[in-house]
Amino acid sequence: MAMKFDSRIDAARQLAKALAGYRGRNPLVLAIPRGAVGIGKVLADELGGELDVVLVRKLRAPYSPEFAIGSVDESGWTYIADHAARSGADPEYIELEKSAQLETLRKRRAEYTPARPPIDAKDRIVIVVDDGLATGASMIAALHAARAKQPKRLICAVPVAAPDSLDRVRPLADEVVCLEAPEEFYAVGQFYHDFPQVEDDEVVAMLAQRAKEHSTNKP
């Protein structure tokens, strides 16, 4: 299968075109770390909005840590997928995994935005972005977290998604923008020519740079 995107930046620029109707309306772009933060920065730049992170973590399957059995947001709200039990995750395992991921979320919040609270999403146009949906677990938790902040409009934006995952997230957003939903979907990375791992220090730098740029550009 031909790759759809050269890089996350290429995907972000294409996604920005699909979201052009929000340009100039000061949308709040919430990126799911770490991979989507670069995409979120491009969207915020292109649309004239603000950039922040929405912190969620996948709950990992007991014997396959790359496979999500659910997700958790900063509040502790948890999504458990229908296949969790079949993957060997009993309630005791899920509680332990949830506690471990909540600790990671606390550390990331302290590292990513140490000098400020999350940007207020109330009555804002909010665009939640990821670099792709495999199981959709992270996006489900992210949309739940964003909806709890009472945005005026909530948009889910991804370059590529598995069709069944797209169906799972669709009811949770006011609008879903997805550039590609191929039937033969195995992993997000298969649709990118260049798909490097993003490190925490890169996330911190991008958030700081975008915050400075937005402050400078305010009228």
PDB file of C-alpha atoms in Angstrom:
ATOM      1  CA  MET A   1       0.000   0.000   0.000  1.00  0.00           C
ATOM      2  CA  ALA A   2       1.344   3.428  -0.944  1.00  0.00           C
ATOM      3  CA  MET A   3       2.162   5.726   1.936  1.00  0.00           C
ATOM      4  CA  LYS A   4      -0.235   8.640   2.211  1.00  0.00           C
ATOM      5  CA  PHE A   5       1.983  11.235   3.910  1.00  0.00           C
ATOM      6  CA  ASP A   6       5.645  12.191   3.696  1.00  0.00           C
ATOM      7  CA  SER A   7       5.727  13.187   7.362  1.00  0.00           C
ATOM      8  CA  ARG A   8       3.564  14.458  10.191  1.00  0.00           C
ATOM      9  CA  ILE A   9       4.170  18.001   8.924  1.00  0.00           C
ATOM     10  CA  ASP A  10       2.922  17.050   5.469  1.00  0.00           C
ATOM     11  CA  ALA A  11      -0.162  15.461   7.044  1.00  0.00           C
ATOM     12  CA  ALA A  12      -0.721  18.556   9.179  1.00  0.00           C
ATOM     13  CA  ARG A  13      -0.643  20.884   6.191  1.00  0.00           C
ATOM     14  CA  GLN A  14      -3.188  18.733   4.373  1.00  0.00           C
ATOM     15  CA  LEU A  15      -5.342  18.615   7.500  1.00  0.00           C
ATOM     16  CA  ALA A  16      -5.144  22.407   7.816  1.00  0.00           C
ATOM     17  CA  LYS A  17      -6.642  22.758   4.342  1.00  0.00           C
ATOM     18  CA  ALA A  18      -9.554  20.542   5.360  1.00  0.00           C
ATOM     19  CA  LEU A  19     -10.059  22.703   8.462  1.00  0.00           C
ATOM     20  CA  ALA A  20      -9.727  26.023   6.638  1.00  0.00           C
ATOM     21  CA  GLY A  21     -13.234  27.041   7.681  1.00  0.00           C
ATOM     22  CA  TYR A  22     -11.907  27.609  11.201  1.00  0.00           C
ATOM     23  CA  ARG A  23      -9.099  29.941  10.114  1.00  0.00           C
ATOM     24  CA  GLY A  24      -9.245  33.276  11.909  1.00  0.00           C
ATOM     25  CA  ARG A  25     -11.728  32.041  14.528  1.00  0.00           C
ATOM     26  CA  ASN A  26      -9.041  31.512  17.196  1.00  0.00           C
ATOM     27  CA  PRO A  27      -9.579  27.762  17.602  1.00  0.00           C
ATOM     28  CA  LEU A  28      -7.940  25.943  20.480  1.00  0.00           C
ATOM     29  CA  VAL A  29      -5.956  23.025  19.083  1.00  0.00           C
ATOM     30  CA  LEU A  30      -5.502  20.229  21.614  1.00  0.00           C
ATOM     31  CA  ALA A  31      -2.838  17.745  20.557  1.00  0.00           C
ATOM     32  CA  ILE A  32      -2.455  14.256  21.997  1.00  0.00           C
ATOM     33  CA  PRO A  33       1.225  13.869  22.986  1.00  0.00           C
ATOM     34  CA  ARG A  34       3.617  13.055  21.866  1.00  0.00           C
ATOM     35  CA  GLY A  35       3.272  12.384  18.163  1.00  0.00           C
ATOM     36  CA  ALA A  36       0.482  14.833  17.446  1.00  0.00           C
ATOM     37  CA  VAL A  37       2.038  17.934  19.007  1.00  0.00           C
ATOM     38  CA  GLY A  38       3.925  18.847  15.835  1.00  0.00           C
ATOM     39  CA  ILE A  39       0.725  18.417  13.846  1.00  0.00           C
ATOM     40  CA  GLY A  40      -1.113  20.563  16.378  1.00  0.00           C
ATOM     41  CA  LYS A  41       1.471  23.324  16.095  1.00  0.00           C
ATOM     42  CA  VAL A  42       1.087  23.456  12.316  1.00  0.00           C
ATOM     43  CA  LEU A  43      -2.695  23.597  12.673  1.00  0.00           C
ATOM     44  CA  ALA A  44      -2.493  26.389  15.251  1.00  0.00           C
ATOM     45  CA  ASP A  45      -0.104  28.300  12.994  1.00  0.00           C
ATOM     46  CA  GLU A  46      -2.200  27.815   9.855  1.00  0.00           C
ATOM     47  CA  LEU A  47      -5.566  28.510  11.498  1.00  0.00           C
ATOM     48  CA  GLY A  48      -4.464  31.354  13.754  1.00  0.00           C
ATOM     49  CA  GLY A  49      -5.296  29.548  16.972  1.00  0.00           C
ATOM     50  CA  GLU A  50      -3.779  28.463  20.255  1.00  0.00           C
ATOM     51  CA  LEU A  51      -1.995  25.192  20.966  1.00  0.00           C
ATOM     52  CA  ASP A  52      -2.189  23.040  24.072  1.00  0.00           C
ATOM     53  CA  VAL A  53      -2.062  19.358  24.930  1.00  0.00           C
ATOM     54  CA  VAL A  54      -4.834  17.067  26.071  1.00  0.00           C
ATOM     55  CA  LEU A  55      -3.205  14.474  28.281  1.00  0.00           C
ATOM     56  CA  VAL A  56      -4.445  10.922  27.981  1.00  0.00           C
ATOM     57  CA  ARG A  57      -2.771   7.535  28.115  1.00  0.00           C
ATOM     58  CA  LYS A  58      -3.518   4.197  26.565  1.00  0.00           C
ATOM     59  CA  LEU A  59      -4.107   1.288  28.901  1.00  0.00           C
ATOM     60  CA  ARG A  60      -1.795  -1.448  27.657  1.00  0.00           C
ATOM     61  CA  ALA A  61      -2.749  -5.059  27.104  1.00  0.00           C
ATOM     62  CA  PRO A  62      -1.044  -7.432  29.580  1.00  0.00           C
ATOM     63  CA  TYR A  63       1.039  -9.342  27.031  1.00  0.00           C
ATOM     64  CA  SER A  64       1.151  -6.810  24.202  1.00  0.00           C
ATOM     65  CA  PRO A  65       2.004  -3.333  25.497  1.00  0.00           C
ATOM     66  CA  GLU A  66       1.594  -1.702  22.071  1.00  0.00           C
ATOM     67  CA  PHE A  67      -2.039  -2.837  21.946  1.00  0.00           C
ATOM     68  CA  ALA A  68      -4.579  -0.595  23.712  1.00  0.00           C
ATOM     69  CA  ILE A  69      -7.346  -2.131  25.824  1.00  0.00           C
ATOM     70  CA  GLY A  70      -8.624   1.295  26.827  1.00  0.00           C
ATOM     71  CA  SER A  71      -7.487   4.733  27.917  1.00  0.00           C
ATOM     72  CA  VAL A  72      -7.541   7.178  30.813  1.00  0.00           C
ATOM     73  CA  ASP A  73      -7.592  10.986  31.045  1.00  0.00           C
ATOM     74  CA  GLU A  74      -6.177  13.277  33.716  1.00  0.00           C
ATOM     75  CA  SER A  75      -9.384  13.227  35.754  1.00  0.00           C
ATOM     76  CA  GLY A  76      -9.188   9.444  36.070  1.00  0.00           C
ATOM     77  CA  TRP A  77     -12.087   8.834  33.689  1.00  0.00           C
ATOM     78  CA  THR A  78     -11.478   5.513  31.988  1.00  0.00           C
ATOM     79  CA  TYR A  79     -12.570   3.946  28.729  1.00  0.00           C
ATOM     80  CA  ILE A  80     -12.389   0.158  28.594  1.00  0.00           C
ATOM     81  CA  ALA A  81     -12.632  -1.487  25.178  1.00  0.00           C
ATOM     82  CA  ASP A  82     -14.897  -4.458  24.551  1.00  0.00           C
ATOM     83  CA  HIS A  83     -11.870  -6.636  23.799  1.00  0.00           C
ATOM     84  CA  ALA A  84     -10.086  -5.915  27.115  1.00  0.00           C
ATOM     85  CA  ALA A  85     -11.113  -9.151  28.841  1.00  0.00           C
ATOM     86  CA  ARG A  86     -10.227 -11.246  25.790  1.00  0.00           C
ATOM     87  CA  SER A  87      -6.755  -9.684  25.939  1.00  0.00           C
ATOM     88  CA  GLY A  88      -6.247 -11.021  29.455  1.00  0.00           C
ATOM     89  CA  ALA A  89      -6.989  -7.789  31.331  1.00  0.00           C
ATOM     90  CA  ASP A  90      -8.977  -8.561  34.482  1.00  0.00           C
ATOM     91  CA  PRO A  91     -10.266  -5.779  36.808  1.00  0.00           C
ATOM     92  CA  GLU A  92      -7.222  -6.018  39.074  1.00  0.00           C
ATOM     93  CA  TYR A  93      -4.829  -5.626  36.143  1.00  0.00           C
ATOM     94  CA  ILE A  94      -6.829  -2.681  34.783  1.00  0.00           C
ATOM     95  CA  GLU A  95      -6.676  -0.834  38.114  1.00  0.00           C
ATOM     96  CA  LEU A  96      -2.904  -1.317  38.345  1.00  0.00           C
ATOM     97  CA  GLU A  97      -2.417  -0.198  34.753  1.00  0.00           C
ATOM     98  CA  LYS A  98      -4.681   2.808  35.303  1.00  0.00           C
ATOM     99  CA  SER A  99      -2.665   3.872  38.365  1.00  0.00           C
ATOM    100  CA  ALA A 100       0.598   3.570  36.436  1.00  0.00           C
ATOM    101  CA  GLN A 101      -0.693   5.663  33.545  1.00  0.00           C
ATOM    102  CA  LEU A 102      -2.178   8.336  35.828  1.00  0.00           C
ATOM    103  CA  GLU A 103       1.258   8.736  37.397  1.00  0.00           C
ATOM    104  CA  THR A 104       2.726   9.231  33.922  1.00  0.00           C
ATOM    105  CA  LEU A 105       0.064  11.866  33.195  1.00  0.00           C
ATOM    106  CA  ARG A 106       0.921  13.754  36.395  1.00  0.00           C
ATOM    107  CA  LYS A 107       4.605  13.792  35.455  1.00  0.00           C
ATOM    108  CA  ARG A 108       3.870  14.941  31.915  1.00  0.00           C
ATOM    109  CA  ARG A 109       1.624  17.782  33.047  1.00  0.00           C
ATOM    110  CA  ALA A 110       4.356  18.998  35.389  1.00  0.00           C
ATOM    111  CA  GLU A 111       6.928  18.782  32.588  1.00  0.00           C
ATOM    112  CA  TYR A 112       4.904  20.093  29.653  1.00  0.00           C
ATOM    113  CA  THR A 113       3.127  23.097  31.198  1.00  0.00           C
ATOM    114  CA  PRO A 114       4.862  23.766  34.531  1.00  0.00           C
ATOM    115  CA  ALA A 115       4.135  27.485  34.645  1.00  0.00           C
ATOM    116  CA  ARG A 116       0.452  27.545  33.722  1.00  0.00           C
ATOM    117  CA  PRO A 117      -2.812  25.602  33.902  1.00  0.00           C
ATOM    118  CA  PRO A 118      -4.343  24.062  30.777  1.00  0.00           C
ATOM    119  CA  ILE A 119      -5.816  26.681  28.415  1.00  0.00           C
ATOM    120  CA  ASP A 120      -9.518  27.143  29.118  1.00  0.00           C
ATOM    121  CA  ALA A 121     -11.651  25.465  26.444  1.00  0.00           C
ATOM    122  CA  LYS A 122     -15.017  26.765  27.648  1.00  0.00           C
ATOM    123  CA  ASP A 123     -17.085  28.268  24.804  1.00  0.00           C
ATOM    124  CA  ARG A 124     -14.167  27.811  22.383  1.00  0.00           C
ATOM    125  CA  ILE A 125     -13.922  26.028  19.055  1.00  0.00           C
ATOM    126  CA  VAL A 126     -11.758  23.070  20.068  1.00  0.00           C
ATOM    127  CA  ILE A 127      -9.915  20.821  17.619  1.00  0.00           C
ATOM    128  CA  VAL A 128      -8.532  17.613  19.124  1.00  0.00           C
ATOM    129  CA  VAL A 129      -5.814  16.170  16.907  1.00  0.00           C
ATOM    130  CA  ASP A 130      -3.792  12.965  16.743  1.00  0.00           C
ATOM    131  CA  ASP A 131      -1.456  11.608  14.074  1.00  0.00           C
ATOM    132  CA  GLY A 132      -3.822   8.693  13.430  1.00  0.00           C
ATOM    133  CA  LEU A 133      -6.394   6.377  14.981  1.00  0.00           C
ATOM    134  CA  ALA A 134      -5.558   2.710  15.388  1.00  0.00           C
ATOM    135  CA  THR A 135      -7.902   1.484  18.143  1.00  0.00           C
ATOM    136  CA  GLY A 136      -9.177   5.011  18.779  1.00  0.00           C
ATOM    137  CA  ALA A 137      -8.721   4.580  22.535  1.00  0.00           C
ATOM    138  CA  SER A 138      -6.614   7.706  23.073  1.00  0.00           C
ATOM    139  CA  MET A 139      -8.961   9.869  21.037  1.00  0.00           C
ATOM    140  CA  ILE A 140     -12.001   8.593  22.957  1.00  0.00           C
ATOM    141  CA  ALA A 141     -10.448   9.710  26.251  1.00  0.00           C
ATOM    142  CA  ALA A 142      -9.228  12.978  24.711  1.00  0.00           C
ATOM    143  CA  LEU A 143     -12.663  13.891  23.360  1.00  0.00           C
ATOM    144  CA  HIS A 144     -14.238  13.049  26.712  1.00  0.00           C
ATOM    145  CA  ALA A 145     -11.727  15.266  28.504  1.00  0.00           C
ATOM    146  CA  ALA A 146     -12.282  18.116  26.041  1.00  0.00           C
ATOM    147  CA  ARG A 147     -16.078  17.841  26.167  1.00  0.00           C
ATOM    148  CA  ALA A 148     -15.978  18.125  29.953  1.00  0.00           C
ATOM    149  CA  LYS A 149     -14.515  21.638  29.504  1.00  0.00           C
ATOM    150  CA  GLN A 150     -17.708  22.781  27.711  1.00  0.00           C
ATOM    151  CA  PRO A 151     -16.403  23.895  24.319  1.00  0.00           C
ATOM    152  CA  LYS A 152     -18.714  25.657  21.873  1.00  0.00           C
ATOM    153  CA  ARG A 153     -17.790  23.155  19.155  1.00  0.00           C
ATOM    154  CA  LEU A 154     -15.661  20.029  19.381  1.00  0.00           C
ATOM    155  CA  ILE A 155     -13.841  18.690  16.319  1.00  0.00           C
ATOM    156  CA  CYS A 156     -11.862  15.460  16.025  1.00  0.00           C
ATOM    157  CA  ALA A 157      -9.130  15.830  13.381  1.00  0.00           C
ATOM    158  CA  VAL A 158      -6.818  13.057  12.172  1.00  0.00           C
ATOM    159  CA  PRO A 159      -4.905  12.419   8.949  1.00  0.00           C
ATOM    160  CA  VAL A 160      -5.702   8.690   8.899  1.00  0.00           C
ATOM    161  CA  ALA A 161      -7.833   6.208  10.817  1.00  0.00           C
ATOM    162  CA  ALA A 162      -9.021   2.638  10.845  1.00  0.00           C
ATOM    163  CA  PRO A 163     -12.662   2.779   9.689  1.00  0.00           C
ATOM    164  CA  ASP A 164     -14.055   1.001  12.769  1.00  0.00           C
ATOM    165  CA  SER A 165     -12.143   3.355  15.088  1.00  0.00           C
ATOM    166  CA  LEU A 166     -13.529   6.319  13.206  1.00  0.00           C
ATOM    167  CA  ASP A 167     -17.021   4.963  13.823  1.00  0.00           C
ATOM    168  CA  ARG A 168     -16.270   4.695  17.558  1.00  0.00           C
ATOM    169  CA  VAL A 169     -15.170   8.318  17.935  1.00  0.00           C
ATOM    170  CA  ARG A 170     -17.732   9.910  15.634  1.00  0.00           C
ATOM    171  CA  PRO A 171     -20.540  10.153  18.254  1.00  0.00           C
ATOM    172  CA  LEU A 172     -18.202  11.933  20.683  1.00  0.00           C
ATOM    173  CA  ALA A 173     -17.461  14.984  18.497  1.00  0.00           C
ATOM    174  CA  ASP A 174     -19.580  17.594  16.751  1.00  0.00           C
ATOM    175  CA  GLU A 175     -17.479  17.062  13.626  1.00  0.00           C
ATOM    176  CA  VAL A 176     -14.898  14.515  12.503  1.00  0.00           C
ATOM    177  CA  VAL A 177     -12.297  15.427   9.881  1.00  0.00           C
ATOM    178  CA  CYS A 178     -10.272  12.475   8.577  1.00  0.00           C
ATOM    179  CA  LEU A 179      -8.290  12.543   5.354  1.00  0.00           C
ATOM    180  CA  GLU A 180      -7.926   8.789   4.857  1.00  0.00           C
ATOM    181  CA  ALA A 181      -9.773   5.763   6.270  1.00  0.00           C
ATOM    182  CA  PRO A 182      -8.351   2.769   4.374  1.00  0.00           C
ATOM    183  CA  GLU A 183      -9.803  -0.690   4.890  1.00  0.00           C
ATOM    184  CA  GLU A 184      -6.326  -2.247   5.060  1.00  0.00           C
ATOM    185  CA  PHE A 185      -5.156  -0.604   8.262  1.00  0.00           C
ATOM    186  CA  TYR A 186      -2.518  -2.226  10.475  1.00  0.00           C
ATOM    187  CA  ALA A 187      -0.703   0.652  12.188  1.00  0.00           C
ATOM    188  CA  VAL A 188      -0.600   4.437  11.967  1.00  0.00           C
ATOM    189  CA  GLY A 189       3.059   4.455  10.947  1.00  0.00           C
ATOM    190  CA  GLN A 190       2.408   2.493   7.754  1.00  0.00           C
ATOM    191  CA  PHE A 191       0.850   5.611   6.205  1.00  0.00           C
ATOM    192  CA  TYR A 192       3.894   7.850   6.778  1.00  0.00           C
ATOM    193  CA  HIS A 193       7.206   7.779   4.937  1.00  0.00           C
ATOM    194  CA  ASP A 194       8.926   9.511   7.883  1.00  0.00           C
ATOM    195  CA  PHE A 195       7.455   8.671  11.298  1.00  0.00           C
ATOM    196  CA  PRO A 196      10.070   9.220  14.034  1.00  0.00           C
ATOM    197  CA  GLN A 197       9.383   8.973  17.727  1.00  0.00           C
ATOM    198  CA  VAL A 198       8.771  12.367  19.352  1.00  0.00           C
ATOM    199  CA  GLU A 199      10.558  13.029  22.646  1.00  0.00           C
ATOM    200  CA  ASP A 200       9.312  14.925  25.696  1.00  0.00           C
ATOM    201  CA  ASP A 201      11.809  17.768  25.268  1.00  0.00           C
ATOM    202  CA  GLU A 202      10.498  18.339  21.735  1.00  0.00           C
ATOM    203  CA  VAL A 203       6.952  18.638  23.082  1.00  0.00           C
ATOM    204  CA  VAL A 204       8.048  21.155  25.717  1.00  0.00           C
ATOM    205  CA  ALA A 205       9.905  23.216  23.104  1.00  0.00           C
ATOM    206  CA  MET A 206       6.987  23.267  20.651  1.00  0.00           C
ATOM    207  CA  LEU A 207       4.479  24.294  23.313  1.00  0.00           C
ATOM    208  CA  ALA A 208       6.751  27.071  24.564  1.00  0.00           C
ATOM    209  CA  GLN A 209       7.472  28.343  21.050  1.00  0.00           C
ATOM    210  CA  ARG A 210       3.814  28.390  20.038  1.00  0.00           C
ATOM    211  CA  ALA A 211       2.769  30.147  23.267  1.00  0.00           C
ATOM    212  CA  LYS A 212       5.400  32.833  22.651  1.00  0.00           C
ATOM    213  CA  GLU A 213       4.315  33.288  19.031  1.00  0.00           C
ATOM    214  CA  HIS A 214       0.634  33.544  19.974  1.00  0.00           C
ATOM    215  CA  SER A 215       1.383  36.098  22.684  1.00  0.00           C
ATOM    216  CA  THR A 216       3.448  38.167  20.248  1.00  0.00           C
ATOM    217  CA  ASN A 217       0.732  38.088  17.582  1.00  0.00           C
ATOM    218  CA  LYS A 218      -2.096  39.194  19.889  1.00  0.00           C
ATOM    219  CA  PRO A 219      -3.576  42.560  18.906  1.00  0.00           C
TER     220      PRO A 219
END
